[in-house]
GROMACS .gro file of C-alpha atoms in nm:
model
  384
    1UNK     CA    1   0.380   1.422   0.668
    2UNK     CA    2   0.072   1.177   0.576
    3UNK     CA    3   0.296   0.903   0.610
    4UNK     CA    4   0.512   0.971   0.897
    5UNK     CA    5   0.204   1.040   1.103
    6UNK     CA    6   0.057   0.686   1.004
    7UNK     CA    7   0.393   0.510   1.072
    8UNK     CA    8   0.555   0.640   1.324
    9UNK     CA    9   0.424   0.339   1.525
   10UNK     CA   10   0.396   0.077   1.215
   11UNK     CA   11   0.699  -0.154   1.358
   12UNK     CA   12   0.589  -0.152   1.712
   13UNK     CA   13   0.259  -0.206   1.678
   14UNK     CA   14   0.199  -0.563   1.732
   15UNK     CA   15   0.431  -0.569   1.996
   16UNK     CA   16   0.244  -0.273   2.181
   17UNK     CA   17  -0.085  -0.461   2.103
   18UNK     CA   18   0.087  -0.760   2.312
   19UNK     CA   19   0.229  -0.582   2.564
   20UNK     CA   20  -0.152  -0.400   2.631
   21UNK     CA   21  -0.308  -0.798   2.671
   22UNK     CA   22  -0.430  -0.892   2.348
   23UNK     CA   23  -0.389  -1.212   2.148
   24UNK     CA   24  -0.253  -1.304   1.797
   25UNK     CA   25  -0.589  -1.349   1.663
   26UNK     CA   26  -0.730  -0.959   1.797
   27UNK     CA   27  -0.427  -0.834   1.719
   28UNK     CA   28  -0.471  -0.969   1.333
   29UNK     CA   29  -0.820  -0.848   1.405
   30UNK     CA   30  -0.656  -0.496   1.470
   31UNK     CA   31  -0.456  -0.457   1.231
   32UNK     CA   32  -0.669  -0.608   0.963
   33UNK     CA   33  -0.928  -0.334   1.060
   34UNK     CA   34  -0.722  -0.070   0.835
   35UNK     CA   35  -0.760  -0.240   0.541
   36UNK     CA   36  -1.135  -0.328   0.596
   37UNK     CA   37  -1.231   0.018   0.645
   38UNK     CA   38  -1.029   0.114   0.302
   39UNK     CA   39  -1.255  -0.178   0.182
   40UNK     CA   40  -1.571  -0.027   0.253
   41UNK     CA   41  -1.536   0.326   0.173
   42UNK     CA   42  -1.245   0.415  -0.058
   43UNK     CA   43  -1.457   0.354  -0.377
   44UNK     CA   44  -1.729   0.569  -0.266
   45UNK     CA   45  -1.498   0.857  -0.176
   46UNK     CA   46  -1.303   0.814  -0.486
   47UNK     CA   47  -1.664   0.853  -0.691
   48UNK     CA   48  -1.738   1.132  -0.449
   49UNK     CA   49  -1.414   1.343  -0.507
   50UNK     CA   50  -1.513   1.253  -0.900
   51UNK     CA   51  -1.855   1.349  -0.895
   52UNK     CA   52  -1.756   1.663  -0.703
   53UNK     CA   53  -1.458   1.742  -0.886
   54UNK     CA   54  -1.262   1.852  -0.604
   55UNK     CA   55  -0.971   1.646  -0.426
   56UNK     CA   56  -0.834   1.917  -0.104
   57UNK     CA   57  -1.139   1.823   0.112
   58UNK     CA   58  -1.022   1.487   0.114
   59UNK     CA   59  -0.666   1.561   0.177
   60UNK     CA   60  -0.799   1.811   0.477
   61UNK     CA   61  -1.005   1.481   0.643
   62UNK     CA   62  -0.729   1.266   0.645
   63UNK     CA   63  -0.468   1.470   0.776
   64UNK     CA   64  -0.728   1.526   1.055
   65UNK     CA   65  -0.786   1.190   1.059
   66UNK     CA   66  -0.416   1.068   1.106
   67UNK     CA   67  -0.428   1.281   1.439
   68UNK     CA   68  -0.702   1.158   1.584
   69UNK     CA   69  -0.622   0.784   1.469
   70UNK     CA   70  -0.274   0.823   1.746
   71UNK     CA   71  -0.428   0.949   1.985
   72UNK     CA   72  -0.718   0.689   2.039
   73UNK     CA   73  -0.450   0.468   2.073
   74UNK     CA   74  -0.255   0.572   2.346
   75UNK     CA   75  -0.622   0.633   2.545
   76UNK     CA   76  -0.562   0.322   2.815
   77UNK     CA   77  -0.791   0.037   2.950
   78UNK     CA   78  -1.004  -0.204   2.630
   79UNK     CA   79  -0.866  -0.336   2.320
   80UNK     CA   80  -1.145  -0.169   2.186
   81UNK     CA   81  -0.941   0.193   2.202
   82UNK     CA   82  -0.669   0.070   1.950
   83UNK     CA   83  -0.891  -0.105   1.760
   84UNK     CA   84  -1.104   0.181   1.687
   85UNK     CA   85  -0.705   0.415   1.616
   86UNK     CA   86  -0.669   0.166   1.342
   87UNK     CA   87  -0.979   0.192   1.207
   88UNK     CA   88  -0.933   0.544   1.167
   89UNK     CA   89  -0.628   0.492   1.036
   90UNK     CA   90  -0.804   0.321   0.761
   91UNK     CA   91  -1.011   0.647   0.742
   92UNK     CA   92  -0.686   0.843   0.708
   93UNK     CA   93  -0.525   0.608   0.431
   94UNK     CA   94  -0.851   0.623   0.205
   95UNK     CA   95  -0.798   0.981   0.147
   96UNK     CA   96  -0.472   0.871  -0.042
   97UNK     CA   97  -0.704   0.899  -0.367
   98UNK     CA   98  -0.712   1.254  -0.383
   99UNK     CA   99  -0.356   1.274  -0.286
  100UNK     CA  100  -0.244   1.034  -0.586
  101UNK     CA  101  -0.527   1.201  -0.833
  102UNK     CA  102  -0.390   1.580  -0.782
  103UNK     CA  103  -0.049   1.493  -0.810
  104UNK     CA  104  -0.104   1.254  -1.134
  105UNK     CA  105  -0.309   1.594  -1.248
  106UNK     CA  106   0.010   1.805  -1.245
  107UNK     CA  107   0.173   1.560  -1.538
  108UNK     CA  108   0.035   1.497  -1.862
  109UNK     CA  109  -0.177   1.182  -1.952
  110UNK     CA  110   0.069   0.942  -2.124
  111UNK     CA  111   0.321   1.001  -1.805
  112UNK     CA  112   0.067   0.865  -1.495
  113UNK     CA  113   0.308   0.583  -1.483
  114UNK     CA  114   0.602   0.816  -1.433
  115UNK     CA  115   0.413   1.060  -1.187
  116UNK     CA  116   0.284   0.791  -0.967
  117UNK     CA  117   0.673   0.644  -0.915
  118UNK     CA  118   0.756   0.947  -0.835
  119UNK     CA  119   0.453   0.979  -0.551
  120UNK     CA  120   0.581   0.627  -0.440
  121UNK     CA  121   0.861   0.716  -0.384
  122UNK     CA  122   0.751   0.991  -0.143
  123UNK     CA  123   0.537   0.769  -0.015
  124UNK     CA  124   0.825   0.525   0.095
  125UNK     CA  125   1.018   0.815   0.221
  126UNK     CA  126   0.754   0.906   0.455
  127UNK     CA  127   0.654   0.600   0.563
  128UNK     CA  128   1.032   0.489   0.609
  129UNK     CA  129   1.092   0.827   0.821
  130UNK     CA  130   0.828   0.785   1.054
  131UNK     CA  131   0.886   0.342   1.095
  132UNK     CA  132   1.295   0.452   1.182
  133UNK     CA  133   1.159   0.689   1.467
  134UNK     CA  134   0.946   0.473   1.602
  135UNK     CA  135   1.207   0.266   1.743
  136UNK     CA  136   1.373   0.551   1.878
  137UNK     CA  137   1.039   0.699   2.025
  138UNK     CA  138   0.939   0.338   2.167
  139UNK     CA  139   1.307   0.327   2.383
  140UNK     CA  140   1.350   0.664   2.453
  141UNK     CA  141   1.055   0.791   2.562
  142UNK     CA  142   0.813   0.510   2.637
  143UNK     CA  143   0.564   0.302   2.453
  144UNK     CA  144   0.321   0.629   2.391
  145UNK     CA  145   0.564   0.820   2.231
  146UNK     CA  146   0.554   0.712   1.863
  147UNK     CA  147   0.145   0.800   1.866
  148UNK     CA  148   0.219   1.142   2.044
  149UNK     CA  149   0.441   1.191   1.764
  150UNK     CA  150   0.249   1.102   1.491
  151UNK     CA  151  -0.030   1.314   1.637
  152UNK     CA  152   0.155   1.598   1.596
  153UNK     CA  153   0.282   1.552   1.278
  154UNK     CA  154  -0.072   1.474   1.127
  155UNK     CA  155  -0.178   1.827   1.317
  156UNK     CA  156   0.177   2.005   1.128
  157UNK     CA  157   0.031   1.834   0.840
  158UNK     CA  158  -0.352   1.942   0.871
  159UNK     CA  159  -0.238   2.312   0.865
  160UNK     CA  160   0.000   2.272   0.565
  161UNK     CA  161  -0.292   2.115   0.344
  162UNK     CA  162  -0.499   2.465   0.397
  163UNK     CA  163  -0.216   2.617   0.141
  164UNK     CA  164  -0.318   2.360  -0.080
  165UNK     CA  165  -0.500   2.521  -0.474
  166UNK     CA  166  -0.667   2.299  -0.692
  167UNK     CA  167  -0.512   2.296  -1.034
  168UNK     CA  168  -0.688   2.416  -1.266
  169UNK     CA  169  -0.877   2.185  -1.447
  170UNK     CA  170  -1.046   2.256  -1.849
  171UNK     CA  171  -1.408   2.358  -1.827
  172UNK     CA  172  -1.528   2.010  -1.939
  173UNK     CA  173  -1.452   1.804  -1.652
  174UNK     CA  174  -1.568   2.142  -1.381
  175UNK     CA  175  -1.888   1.932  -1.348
  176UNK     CA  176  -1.747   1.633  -1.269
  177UNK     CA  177  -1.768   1.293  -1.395
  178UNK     CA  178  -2.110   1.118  -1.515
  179UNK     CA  179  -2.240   0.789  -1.373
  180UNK     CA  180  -2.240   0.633  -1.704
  181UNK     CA  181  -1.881   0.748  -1.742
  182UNK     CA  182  -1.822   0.601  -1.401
  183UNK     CA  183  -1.952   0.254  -1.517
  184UNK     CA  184  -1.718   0.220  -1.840
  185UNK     CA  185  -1.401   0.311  -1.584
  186UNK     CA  186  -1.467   0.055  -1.344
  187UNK     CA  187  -1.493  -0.197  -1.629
  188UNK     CA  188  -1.185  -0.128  -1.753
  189UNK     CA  189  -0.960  -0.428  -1.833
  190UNK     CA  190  -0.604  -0.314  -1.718
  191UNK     CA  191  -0.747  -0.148  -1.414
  192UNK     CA  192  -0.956  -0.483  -1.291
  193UNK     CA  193  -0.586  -0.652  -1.337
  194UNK     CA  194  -0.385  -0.493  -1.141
  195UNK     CA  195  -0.651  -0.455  -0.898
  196UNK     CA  196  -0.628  -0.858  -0.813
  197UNK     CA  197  -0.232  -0.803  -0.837
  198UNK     CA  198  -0.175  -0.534  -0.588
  199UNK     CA  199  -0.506  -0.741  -0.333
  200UNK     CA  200  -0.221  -1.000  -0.306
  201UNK     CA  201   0.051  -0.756  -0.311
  202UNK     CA  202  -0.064  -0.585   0.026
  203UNK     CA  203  -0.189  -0.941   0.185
  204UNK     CA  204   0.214  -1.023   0.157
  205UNK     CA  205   0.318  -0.643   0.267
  206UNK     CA  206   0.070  -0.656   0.552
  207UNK     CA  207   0.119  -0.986   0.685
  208UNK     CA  208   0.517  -0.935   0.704
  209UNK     CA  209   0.679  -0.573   0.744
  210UNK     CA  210   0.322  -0.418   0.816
  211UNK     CA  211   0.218  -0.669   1.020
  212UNK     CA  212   0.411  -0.993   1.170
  213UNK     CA  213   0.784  -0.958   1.132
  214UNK     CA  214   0.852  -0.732   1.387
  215UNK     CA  215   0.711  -0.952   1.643
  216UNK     CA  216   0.880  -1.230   1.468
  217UNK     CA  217   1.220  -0.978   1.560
  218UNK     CA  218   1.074  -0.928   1.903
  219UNK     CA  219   1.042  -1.305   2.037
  220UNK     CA  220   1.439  -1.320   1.895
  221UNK     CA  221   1.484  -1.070   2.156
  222UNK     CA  222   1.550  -0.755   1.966
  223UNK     CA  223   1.665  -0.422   2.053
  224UNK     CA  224   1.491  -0.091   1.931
  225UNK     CA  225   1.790  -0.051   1.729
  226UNK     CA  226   1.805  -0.399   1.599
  227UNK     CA  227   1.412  -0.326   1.510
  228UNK     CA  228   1.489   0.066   1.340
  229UNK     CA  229   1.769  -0.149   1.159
  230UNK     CA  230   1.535  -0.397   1.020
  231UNK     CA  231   1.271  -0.128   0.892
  232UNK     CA  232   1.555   0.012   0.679
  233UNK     CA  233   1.651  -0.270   0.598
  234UNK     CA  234   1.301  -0.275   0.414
  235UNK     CA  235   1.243   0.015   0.315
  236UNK     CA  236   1.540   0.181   0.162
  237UNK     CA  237   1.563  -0.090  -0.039
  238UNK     CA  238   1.204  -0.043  -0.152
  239UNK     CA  239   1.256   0.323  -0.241
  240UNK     CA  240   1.549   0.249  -0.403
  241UNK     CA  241   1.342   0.045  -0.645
  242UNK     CA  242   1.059   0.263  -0.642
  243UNK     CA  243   1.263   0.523  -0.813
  244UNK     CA  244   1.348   0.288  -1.120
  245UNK     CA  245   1.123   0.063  -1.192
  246UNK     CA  246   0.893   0.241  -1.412
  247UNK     CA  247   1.168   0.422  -1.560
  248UNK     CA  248   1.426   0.164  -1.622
  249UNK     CA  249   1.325  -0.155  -1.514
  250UNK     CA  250   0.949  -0.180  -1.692
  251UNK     CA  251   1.114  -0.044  -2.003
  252UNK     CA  252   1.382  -0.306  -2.045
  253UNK     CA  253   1.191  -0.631  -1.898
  254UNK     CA  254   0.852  -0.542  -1.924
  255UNK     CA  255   0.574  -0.441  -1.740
  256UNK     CA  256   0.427  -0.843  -1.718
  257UNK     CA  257   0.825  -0.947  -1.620
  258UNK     CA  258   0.889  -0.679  -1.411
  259UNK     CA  259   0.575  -0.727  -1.162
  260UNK     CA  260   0.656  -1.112  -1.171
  261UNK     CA  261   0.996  -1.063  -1.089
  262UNK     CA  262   0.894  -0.883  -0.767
  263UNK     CA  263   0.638  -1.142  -0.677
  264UNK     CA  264   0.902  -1.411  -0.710
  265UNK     CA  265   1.164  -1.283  -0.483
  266UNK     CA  266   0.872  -1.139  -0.245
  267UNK     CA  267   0.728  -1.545  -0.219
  268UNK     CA  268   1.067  -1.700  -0.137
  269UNK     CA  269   1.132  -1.457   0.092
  270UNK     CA  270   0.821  -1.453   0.286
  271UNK     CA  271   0.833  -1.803   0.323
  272UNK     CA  272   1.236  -1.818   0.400
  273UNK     CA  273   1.116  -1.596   0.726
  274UNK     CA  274   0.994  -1.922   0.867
  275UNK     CA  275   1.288  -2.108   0.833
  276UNK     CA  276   1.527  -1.767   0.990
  277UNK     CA  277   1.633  -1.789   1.399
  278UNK     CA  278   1.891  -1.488   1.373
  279UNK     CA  279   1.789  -1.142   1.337
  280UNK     CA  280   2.026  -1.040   1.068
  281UNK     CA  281   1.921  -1.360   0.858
  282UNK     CA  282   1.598  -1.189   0.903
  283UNK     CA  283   1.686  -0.836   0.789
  284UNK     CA  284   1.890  -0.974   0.473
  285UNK     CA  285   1.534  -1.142   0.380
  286UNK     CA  286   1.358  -0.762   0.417
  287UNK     CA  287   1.662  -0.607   0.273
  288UNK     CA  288   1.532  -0.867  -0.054
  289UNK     CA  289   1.147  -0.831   0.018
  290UNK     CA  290   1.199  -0.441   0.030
  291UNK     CA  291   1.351  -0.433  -0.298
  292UNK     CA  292   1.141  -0.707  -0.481
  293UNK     CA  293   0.821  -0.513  -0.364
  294UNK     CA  294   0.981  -0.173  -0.483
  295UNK     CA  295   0.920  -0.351  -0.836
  296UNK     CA  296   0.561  -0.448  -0.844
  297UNK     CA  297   0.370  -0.184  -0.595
  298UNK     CA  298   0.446   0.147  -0.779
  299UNK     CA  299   0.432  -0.005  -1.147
  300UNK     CA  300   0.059  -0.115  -1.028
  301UNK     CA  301  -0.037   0.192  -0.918
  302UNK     CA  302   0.088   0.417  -1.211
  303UNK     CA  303  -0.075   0.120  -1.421
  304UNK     CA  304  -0.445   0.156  -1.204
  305UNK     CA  305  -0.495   0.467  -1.416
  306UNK     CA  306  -0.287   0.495  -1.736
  307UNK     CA  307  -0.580   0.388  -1.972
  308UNK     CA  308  -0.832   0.608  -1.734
  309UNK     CA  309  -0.882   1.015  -1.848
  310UNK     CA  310  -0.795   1.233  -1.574
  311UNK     CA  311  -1.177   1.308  -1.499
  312UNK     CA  312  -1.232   0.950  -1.390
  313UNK     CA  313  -0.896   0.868  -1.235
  314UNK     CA  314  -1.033   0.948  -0.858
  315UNK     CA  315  -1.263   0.665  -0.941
  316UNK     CA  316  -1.012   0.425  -1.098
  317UNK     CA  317  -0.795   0.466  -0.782
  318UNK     CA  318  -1.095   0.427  -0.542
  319UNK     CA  319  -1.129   0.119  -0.700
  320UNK     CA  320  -0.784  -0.002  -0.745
  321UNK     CA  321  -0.722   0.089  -0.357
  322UNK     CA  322  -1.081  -0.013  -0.220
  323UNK     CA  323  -0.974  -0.358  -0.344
  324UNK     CA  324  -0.640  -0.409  -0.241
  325UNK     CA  325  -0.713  -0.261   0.124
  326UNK     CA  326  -0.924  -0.631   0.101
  327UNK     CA  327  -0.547  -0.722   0.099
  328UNK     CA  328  -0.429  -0.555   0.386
  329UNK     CA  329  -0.756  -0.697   0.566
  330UNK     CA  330  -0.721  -1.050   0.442
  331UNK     CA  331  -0.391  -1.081   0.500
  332UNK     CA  332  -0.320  -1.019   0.857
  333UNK     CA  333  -0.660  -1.133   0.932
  334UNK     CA  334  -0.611  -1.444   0.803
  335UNK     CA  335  -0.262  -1.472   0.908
  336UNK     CA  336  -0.348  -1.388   1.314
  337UNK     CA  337  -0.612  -1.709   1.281
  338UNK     CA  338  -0.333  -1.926   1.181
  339UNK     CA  339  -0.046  -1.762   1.421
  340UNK     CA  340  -0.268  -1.803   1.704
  341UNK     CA  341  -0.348  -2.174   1.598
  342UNK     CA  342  -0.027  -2.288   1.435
  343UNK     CA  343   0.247  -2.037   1.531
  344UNK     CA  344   0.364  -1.736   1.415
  345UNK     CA  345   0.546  -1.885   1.106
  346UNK     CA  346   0.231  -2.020   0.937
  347UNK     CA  347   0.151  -1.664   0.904
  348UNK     CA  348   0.463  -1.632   0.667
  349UNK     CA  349   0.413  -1.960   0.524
  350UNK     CA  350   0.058  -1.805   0.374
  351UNK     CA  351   0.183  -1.473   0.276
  352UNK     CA  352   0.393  -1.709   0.075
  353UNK     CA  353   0.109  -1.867  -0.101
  354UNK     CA  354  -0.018  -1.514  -0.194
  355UNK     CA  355   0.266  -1.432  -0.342
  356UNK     CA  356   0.308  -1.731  -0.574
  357UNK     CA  357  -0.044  -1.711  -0.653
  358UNK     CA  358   0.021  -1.378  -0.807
  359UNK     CA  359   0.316  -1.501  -1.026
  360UNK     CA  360   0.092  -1.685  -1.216
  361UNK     CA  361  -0.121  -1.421  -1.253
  362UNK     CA  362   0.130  -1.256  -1.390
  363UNK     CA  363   0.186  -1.544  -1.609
  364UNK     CA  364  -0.155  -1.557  -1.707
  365UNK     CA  365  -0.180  -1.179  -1.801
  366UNK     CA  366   0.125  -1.174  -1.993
  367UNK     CA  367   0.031  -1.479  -2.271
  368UNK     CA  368  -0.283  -1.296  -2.279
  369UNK     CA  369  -0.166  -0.996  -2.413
  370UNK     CA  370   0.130  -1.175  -2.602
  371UNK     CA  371  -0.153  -1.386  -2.766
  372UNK     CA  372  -0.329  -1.060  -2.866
  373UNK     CA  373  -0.020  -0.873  -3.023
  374UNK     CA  374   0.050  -1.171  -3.212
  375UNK     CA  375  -0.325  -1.162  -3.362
  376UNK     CA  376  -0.303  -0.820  -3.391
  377UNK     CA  377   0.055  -0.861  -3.619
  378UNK     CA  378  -0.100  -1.126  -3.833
  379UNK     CA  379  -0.427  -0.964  -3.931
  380UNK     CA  380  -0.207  -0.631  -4.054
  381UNK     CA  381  -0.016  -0.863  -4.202
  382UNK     CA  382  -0.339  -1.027  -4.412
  383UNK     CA  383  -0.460  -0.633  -4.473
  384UNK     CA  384  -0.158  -0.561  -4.631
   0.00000   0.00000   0.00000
């Protein structure tokens, strides 16, 4: 219900923002609000939920928050209305912490990576659920519909949470975590890592599906169907991998090979949008891009806290989110500048470039820790 209430509107958003007056750079402005809320307070409430020790609160706020967030939109008259929806979307989607650190808390330490491709996958489901409606919503009952919607959903949602317990957590951790203990987590090596990763993972996500390609679909002259059509074309694919990847795929290729993977087909993808004048040449690039993002997102997230303890995992994923909601700000941001300048396919063309940059990355990361092992191998062998 979190995430049909926040995208229930997703793939006609930028055509809504269009059809209410505004340009390609305020719309990027818009939509890159969400991720520069996330920015600037989803490390603070992570450290907050930590310090307290308690995650339902935050779950309560956003569901509240993913109400409110539709129906500012549909309020009519200055750009300044849906601006200020998104932003509390970005309110909404920062609570996503305590969601991801009290389901991680139901599973045992060494399976994080497990229980957060599992929560990915609900997290596709939802957000797929509520992006095939919209469609449907937009054509059959006017542009306002897919907000209503979602408001009511969030509200369904909001009185769900109050059933909500805390699991039980052992007496040690009942105070909540330490500052000092909250410095050596946000040092930590892996975490930092796939931090950068998933900054350039989103800027691709929010620039294209989240962001520009259905307005790329729209000046082809698509239907609402033809749109609903190209959002599962995206995302079933990306649940589909979601539910694999860290069970079969990381264990077979690799975590290193598996993320890289993803960013490879995500990168020619992106870019092949600019080069695409037929809608179904455009969904057969998301029905790639869904899949090849399905590997790298949910490995990244179940990797954000598998070397954290489970009293400073709210803080780990404050972090790890706080800095790749600079990706979701960046990237459409960025890419509405360009768009508005150069056309919408320089937008693509740069969500490109992110995603090549973070190949090498991945590159980078895995000699590192091949480099490593192989040091590690040759001084048992000299103890022996």
């Amino acid at each position: 219900m979190f995430w049909i209430a926040m995208y229930t509107y997703v793939p006609t958003l930028s055509p809504y923002l269009s059809y209410r007056g505004l340009s390609l750079d305020l719309i990027g402005i818009v939509l890159g609000s969400y991720g520069f809320v996330q920015l600037l307070i989803r490390f603070p409430l992570g450290m907050l939920s930590d310090r307290w020790g308690k995650r339902k609160p935050f779950i309560l706020l956003g569901m509240l928050a993913a109400s409110i967030s539709c129906l500012l939109f549909i309020i009519p008259g200055s750009w300044i209305w849906p601006l200020a929806g998104r932003a509390m979307a970005g309110l909404c989607a920062s609570t996503w912490v305590a969601f991801t650190v009290m389901y991680a808390n139901y599973f045992a330490a060494e399976d994080a990576t497990k229980a957060m491709g599992n929560i990915s996958v609900m997290t596709v489901s939802g957000q797929m659920i509520g992006m095939l409606l919209s469609g449907w919503m937009s054509d059959g009952f006017g542009k306002d519909a897919p907000f209503v919607l979602g408001a009511v959903i969030g509200g369904m949602g909001l009185l769900l949470a109050l059933a909500i317990r805390e699991p039980a957590k052992p007496l040690h951790e009942r105070s909540g975590i330490s500052f000092s203990r909250i410095q050596s987590v946000i040092r930590t090596k892996l975490l930092l890592r796939v931090a950068l990763l998933s900054l350039l993972a989103h800027c691709v996500l929010f620039i294209t599906m989240f962001g520009f390609t259905p307005l790329k679909a729209e000046d082809m002259g698509s239907s609402g169907f033809e749109l609903t059509l190209l959002v599962f074309a995206f995302m079933a694919p990306h649940a589909l991998a979601s539910m694999f990847t860290a069970s079969w795929f990381a264990p077979r290729f690799g975590n290193w090979m598996t993320i890289g993977a993803g960013f490879l087909l995500s990168a020619i993808c992106t870019v092949s949008i600019c080069f695409v004048h037929s809608i179904w040449l455009l969904i057969m690039t998301q029905i790639i891009n869904g899949f090849a993002q399905g590997l790298h997102i949910p490995l990244l997230l179940g990797l954000a806290i598998r070397d954290v303890d489970p009293q400073g995992r709210a803080t780990a994923m404050g972090l790890y989110q706080a800095v790749y909601a600079a990706g979701m700000f960046a990237g459409p941001f960025l890419a509405g500048w360009l768009n508005e300048g150069w056309g919408l396919n320089s937008g693509f063309a740069l969500g490109g470039v992110f995603g090549f940059m973070a190949l090498l990355l991945c590159v980078l990361f895995y000699r590192q820790d091949r480099r490593i092992q192989l040091q590690t191998v040759a001084q048992n062998h000299r103890s022996m």
